[in-house]
C-alpha atoms as a PDB file:
ATOM      1  CA  MET A   1      -4.421  12.336  31.242  1.00  0.00           C
ATOM      2  CA  PRO A   2      -7.365  10.225  30.031  1.00  0.00           C
ATOM      3  CA  PHE A   3      -7.288   8.719  26.577  1.00  0.00           C
ATOM      4  CA  SER A   4      -8.920  10.840  23.898  1.00  0.00           C
ATOM      5  CA  LYS A   5      -9.486   9.440  20.441  1.00  0.00           C
ATOM      6  CA  GLN A   6      -9.214  12.898  18.881  1.00  0.00           C
ATOM      7  CA  SER A   7      -5.706  13.366  20.295  1.00  0.00           C
ATOM      8  CA  SER A   8      -4.627   9.785  19.507  1.00  0.00           C
ATOM      9  CA  PRO A   9      -2.290   9.571  16.492  1.00  0.00           C
ATOM     10  CA  GLY A  10      -3.328   5.939  16.030  1.00  0.00           C
ATOM     11  CA  TYR A  11      -7.056   6.656  16.032  1.00  0.00           C
ATOM     12  CA  VAL A  12      -6.786   9.716  13.786  1.00  0.00           C
ATOM     13  CA  THR A  13      -4.441   7.935  11.350  1.00  0.00           C
ATOM     14  CA  ASN A  14      -6.759   4.939  11.207  1.00  0.00           C
ATOM     15  CA  HIS A  15      -9.726   7.219  10.527  1.00  0.00           C
ATOM     16  CA  LEU A  16      -7.791   8.986   7.771  1.00  0.00           C
ATOM     17  CA  ALA A  17      -6.732   5.640   6.273  1.00  0.00           C
ATOM     18  CA  ARG A  18     -10.328   4.405   6.215  1.00  0.00           C
ATOM     19  CA  LEU A  19     -11.457   7.594   4.462  1.00  0.00           C
ATOM     20  CA  PHE A  20      -8.631   7.285   1.937  1.00  0.00           C
ATOM     21  CA  ALA A  21      -9.550   3.629   1.319  1.00  0.00           C
ATOM     22  CA  GLN A  22     -13.219   4.527   0.778  1.00  0.00           C
ATOM     23  CA  ARG A  23     -12.369   7.334  -1.637  1.00  0.00           C
ATOM     24  CA  LEU A  24      -9.776   5.238  -3.459  1.00  0.00           C
ATOM     25  CA  ALA A  25     -12.252   2.362  -3.759  1.00  0.00           C
ATOM     26  CA  GLY A  26     -14.709   4.621  -5.550  1.00  0.00           C
ATOM     27  CA  ALA A  27     -12.024   6.098  -7.766  1.00  0.00           C
ATOM     28  CA  ILE A  28     -10.485   2.816  -8.943  1.00  0.00           C
ATOM     29  CA  ALA A  29     -13.590   0.609  -9.015  1.00  0.00           C
ATOM     30  CA  PRO A  30     -14.371   1.644 -12.623  1.00  0.00           C
ATOM     31  CA  LEU A  31     -10.930   0.230 -13.509  1.00  0.00           C
ATOM     32  CA  GLY A  32     -11.848  -3.128 -11.965  1.00  0.00           C
ATOM     33  CA  LEU A  33      -9.475  -2.588  -9.014  1.00  0.00           C
ATOM     34  CA  SER A  34      -9.919  -2.582  -5.256  1.00  0.00           C
ATOM     35  CA  PRO A  35      -7.908  -0.914  -2.492  1.00  0.00           C
ATOM     36  CA  GLY A  36      -6.780  -4.373  -1.358  1.00  0.00           C
ATOM     37  CA  VAL A  37      -4.717  -4.980  -4.493  1.00  0.00           C
ATOM     38  CA  PHE A  38      -3.580  -1.393  -5.023  1.00  0.00           C
ATOM     39  CA  PRO A  39      -0.519  -1.496  -2.696  1.00  0.00           C
ATOM     40  CA  ALA A  40       0.754  -4.671  -4.376  1.00  0.00           C
ATOM     41  CA  LEU A  41       0.266  -3.103  -7.791  1.00  0.00           C
ATOM     42  CA  LEU A  42       2.165   0.016  -6.700  1.00  0.00           C
ATOM     43  CA  GLU A  43       5.045  -2.186  -5.544  1.00  0.00           C
ATOM     44  CA  LEU A  44       5.059  -4.233  -8.745  1.00  0.00           C
ATOM     45  CA  TRP A  45       4.780  -1.147 -10.947  1.00  0.00           C
ATOM     46  CA  GLU A  46       7.996   0.034  -9.289  1.00  0.00           C
ATOM     47  CA  GLN A  47       9.723  -3.360  -9.472  1.00  0.00           C
ATOM     48  CA  ASP A  48       8.065  -6.163 -11.378  1.00  0.00           C
ATOM     49  CA  GLY A  49       9.107  -9.744 -10.697  1.00  0.00           C
ATOM     50  CA  GLN A  50       9.321  -9.706  -6.915  1.00  0.00           C
ATOM     51  CA  THR A  51       8.619 -12.806  -4.853  1.00  0.00           C
ATOM     52  CA  GLN A  52       5.628 -13.130  -2.545  1.00  0.00           C
ATOM     53  CA  ALA A  53       7.965 -12.817   0.455  1.00  0.00           C
ATOM     54  CA  GLU A  54       9.540  -9.634  -0.927  1.00  0.00           C
ATOM     55  CA  LEU A  55       6.120  -8.111  -1.504  1.00  0.00           C
ATOM     56  CA  ALA A  56       4.921  -9.048   1.984  1.00  0.00           C
ATOM     57  CA  ARG A  57       8.006  -7.412   3.535  1.00  0.00           C
ATOM     58  CA  ALA A  58       7.700  -4.282   1.404  1.00  0.00           C
ATOM     59  CA  LEU A  59       4.025  -3.873   2.319  1.00  0.00           C
ATOM     60  CA  ASP A  60       4.384  -4.853   5.995  1.00  0.00           C
ATOM     61  CA  ILE A  61       1.745  -7.573   5.728  1.00  0.00           C
ATOM     62  CA  GLU A  62       1.676 -11.233   6.718  1.00  0.00           C
ATOM     63  CA  GLN A  63       2.473 -13.961   4.187  1.00  0.00           C
ATOM     64  CA  PRO A  64      -1.058 -15.492   4.261  1.00  0.00           C
ATOM     65  CA  THR A  65      -2.595 -12.070   3.539  1.00  0.00           C
ATOM     66  CA  MET A  66      -0.142 -11.539   0.675  1.00  0.00           C
ATOM     67  CA  ALA A  67      -0.928 -14.998  -0.711  1.00  0.00           C
ATOM     68  CA  ALA A  68      -4.674 -14.284  -0.673  1.00  0.00           C
ATOM     69  CA  THR A  69      -4.123 -10.906  -2.363  1.00  0.00           C
ATOM     70  CA  LEU A  70      -1.992 -12.510  -5.067  1.00  0.00           C
ATOM     71  CA  ASP A  71      -4.627 -15.212  -5.580  1.00  0.00           C
ATOM     72  CA  ARG A  72      -7.230 -12.496  -6.235  1.00  0.00           C
ATOM     73  CA  MET A  73      -4.853 -10.644  -8.537  1.00  0.00           C
ATOM     74  CA  GLU A  74      -4.144 -13.824 -10.490  1.00  0.00           C
ATOM     75  CA  ARG A  75      -7.865 -14.580 -10.732  1.00  0.00           C
ATOM     76  CA  ASP A  76      -8.416 -11.062 -12.095  1.00  0.00           C
ATOM     77  CA  ALA A  77      -5.613 -11.501 -14.662  1.00  0.00           C
ATOM     78  CA  LEU A  78      -3.442  -8.776 -13.089  1.00  0.00           C
ATOM     79  CA  ILE A  79      -0.453 -11.019 -12.377  1.00  0.00           C
ATOM     80  CA  ARG A  80       1.020 -14.368 -13.214  1.00  0.00           C
ATOM     81  CA  ARG A  81       3.374 -16.366 -11.026  1.00  0.00           C
ATOM     82  CA  VAL A  82       6.353 -18.049 -12.646  1.00  0.00           C
ATOM     83  CA  PRO A  83       9.176 -20.167 -11.230  1.00  0.00           C
ATOM     84  CA  ASP A  84      12.288 -18.248 -10.239  1.00  0.00           C
ATOM     85  CA  PRO A  85      15.008 -19.235 -12.734  1.00  0.00           C
ATOM     86  CA  GLU A  86      17.624 -19.224  -9.941  1.00  0.00           C
ATOM     87  CA  ASP A  87      15.596 -21.073  -7.296  1.00  0.00           C
ATOM     88  CA  GLY A  88      12.739 -23.298  -8.416  1.00  0.00           C
ATOM     89  CA  ARG A  89      11.235 -23.266  -4.910  1.00  0.00           C
ATOM     90  CA  ARG A  90      10.388 -19.577  -5.285  1.00  0.00           C
ATOM     91  CA  ARG A  91       7.951 -17.979  -7.668  1.00  0.00           C
ATOM     92  CA  ARG A  92       8.225 -14.537  -9.191  1.00  0.00           C
ATOM     93  CA  VAL A  93       5.158 -12.322  -9.474  1.00  0.00           C
ATOM     94  CA  LEU A  94       4.876 -10.709 -12.893  1.00  0.00           C
ATOM     95  CA  LEU A  95       2.396  -8.085 -14.007  1.00  0.00           C
ATOM     96  CA  THR A  96       0.199  -8.853 -16.972  1.00  0.00           C
ATOM     97  CA  GLN A  97      -0.295  -6.402 -19.815  1.00  0.00           C
ATOM     98  CA  LYS A  98      -3.708  -5.634 -18.321  1.00  0.00           C
ATOM     99  CA  ALA A  99      -2.108  -4.541 -15.028  1.00  0.00           C
ATOM    100  CA  ARG A 100       0.592  -2.515 -16.759  1.00  0.00           C
ATOM    101  CA  ALA A 101      -2.080  -0.675 -18.753  1.00  0.00           C
ATOM    102  CA  LEU A 102      -3.888   0.268 -15.524  1.00  0.00           C
ATOM    103  CA  ARG A 103      -0.867   2.022 -13.999  1.00  0.00           C
ATOM    104  CA  ASP A 104      -1.515   5.551 -15.284  1.00  0.00           C
ATOM    105  CA  PRO A 105      -5.284   5.679 -14.760  1.00  0.00           C
ATOM    106  CA  ALA A 106      -5.036   4.088 -11.294  1.00  0.00           C
ATOM    107  CA  THR A 107      -2.207   6.284 -10.038  1.00  0.00           C
ATOM    108  CA  GLN A 108      -3.924   9.368 -11.464  1.00  0.00           C
ATOM    109  CA  ALA A 109      -7.090   8.428  -9.564  1.00  0.00           C
ATOM    110  CA  ALA A 110      -5.064   8.011  -6.364  1.00  0.00           C
ATOM    111  CA  GLY A 111      -3.339  11.329  -7.020  1.00  0.00           C
ATOM    112  CA  ARG A 112      -6.701  13.065  -7.244  1.00  0.00           C
ATOM    113  CA  GLU A 113      -7.682  11.657  -3.841  1.00  0.00           C
ATOM    114  CA  ASN A 114      -4.342  12.748  -2.366  1.00  0.00           C
ATOM    115  CA  ALA A 115      -4.945  16.237  -3.758  1.00  0.00           C
ATOM    116  CA  ARG A 116      -8.444  16.251  -2.273  1.00  0.00           C
ATOM    117  CA  ALA A 117      -7.051  15.304   1.144  1.00  0.00           C
ATOM    118  CA  THR A 118      -4.431  18.064   1.060  1.00  0.00           C
ATOM    119  CA  LYS A 119      -6.677  20.735  -0.472  1.00  0.00           C
ATOM    120  CA  GLY A 120      -5.771  24.088   1.047  1.00  0.00           C
ATOM    121  CA  PHE A 121      -2.385  22.853   2.290  1.00  0.00           C
ATOM    122  CA  SER A 122       0.694  24.756   1.212  1.00  0.00           C
ATOM    123  CA  ASP A 123       3.401  22.692  -0.485  1.00  0.00           C
ATOM    124  CA  ALA A 124       5.428  22.964   2.728  1.00  0.00           C
ATOM    125  CA  GLU A 125       2.506  21.707   4.832  1.00  0.00           C
ATOM    126  CA  ALA A 126       1.901  18.751   2.503  1.00  0.00           C
ATOM    127  CA  GLU A 127       5.609  17.872   2.632  1.00  0.00           C
ATOM    128  CA  GLN A 128       5.643  18.203   6.433  1.00  0.00           C
ATOM    129  CA  LEU A 129       2.602  15.931   6.741  1.00  0.00           C
ATOM    130  CA  LEU A 130       4.345  13.266   4.663  1.00  0.00           C
ATOM    131  CA  ALA A 131       7.613  13.646   6.557  1.00  0.00           C
ATOM    132  CA  LEU A 132       5.849  13.252   9.909  1.00  0.00           C
ATOM    133  CA  MET A 133       3.907  10.204   8.709  1.00  0.00           C
ATOM    134  CA  HIS A 134       7.133   8.608   7.420  1.00  0.00           C
ATOM    135  CA  ARG A 135       8.783   9.226  10.802  1.00  0.00           C
ATOM    136  CA  ALA A 136       5.846   7.627  12.624  1.00  0.00           C
ATOM    137  CA  ILE A 137       6.016   4.612  10.283  1.00  0.00           C
ATOM    138  CA  ALA A 138       9.759   4.268  10.917  1.00  0.00           C
ATOM    139  CA  ASN A 139       9.160   4.452  14.669  1.00  0.00           C
ATOM    140  CA  LEU A 140       6.601   1.653  14.500  1.00  0.00           C
ATOM    141  CA  GLN A 141       8.744  -0.502  12.213  1.00  0.00           C
ATOM    142  CA  THR A 142      11.631  -0.661  14.682  1.00  0.00           C
ATOM    143  CA  ASP A 143      12.109  -4.014  16.330  1.00  0.00           C
ATOM    144  CA  GLY A 144      13.312  -2.457  19.569  1.00  0.00           C
ATOM    145  CA  ASP A 145      11.106  -2.663  22.614  1.00  0.00           C
ATOM    146  CA  ASP A 146      11.777   0.908  23.623  1.00  0.00           C
ATOM    147  CA  ALA A 147      10.228   1.862  26.907  1.00  0.00           C
ATOM    148  CA  ILE A 148       7.649   4.554  26.289  1.00  0.00           C
ATOM    149  CA  ASP A 149       6.640   6.670  29.255  1.00  0.00           C
ATOM    150  CA  SER A 150       2.863   6.800  29.161  1.00  0.00           C
ATOM    151  CA  ALA A 151       2.576   9.053  32.185  1.00  0.00           C
END
């Protein structure tokens, strides 16, 4: 069967992600935030004080990308990096008061975009969509080189 972008989970997911990013960008721009820093903020709002390496692992991004994101966040006074009291070679990433104050308005803006995307879905359909996306993520996060039959 020939490849079809409309029946490709990767293509459709990427398209959806780009639309989400565009909508989120518009929703959080008035707060002085960008979609690039939003995942790191979400992680730090859940657990402040993580290391750069912990954040990179949690977000499935490369260390250099995480470092550049943290540099922007520090420049924008959203975080500060302090030495780890247990290991001076590591630095902990701490939210500033400014970033903590943005949590509710930013997550509410994201929630509105999520609601827009699932408009007309039943609760069960919205839950199923999330469950299927989480399963796909788990499949792609496995280190195994499972043979996939493409025929």
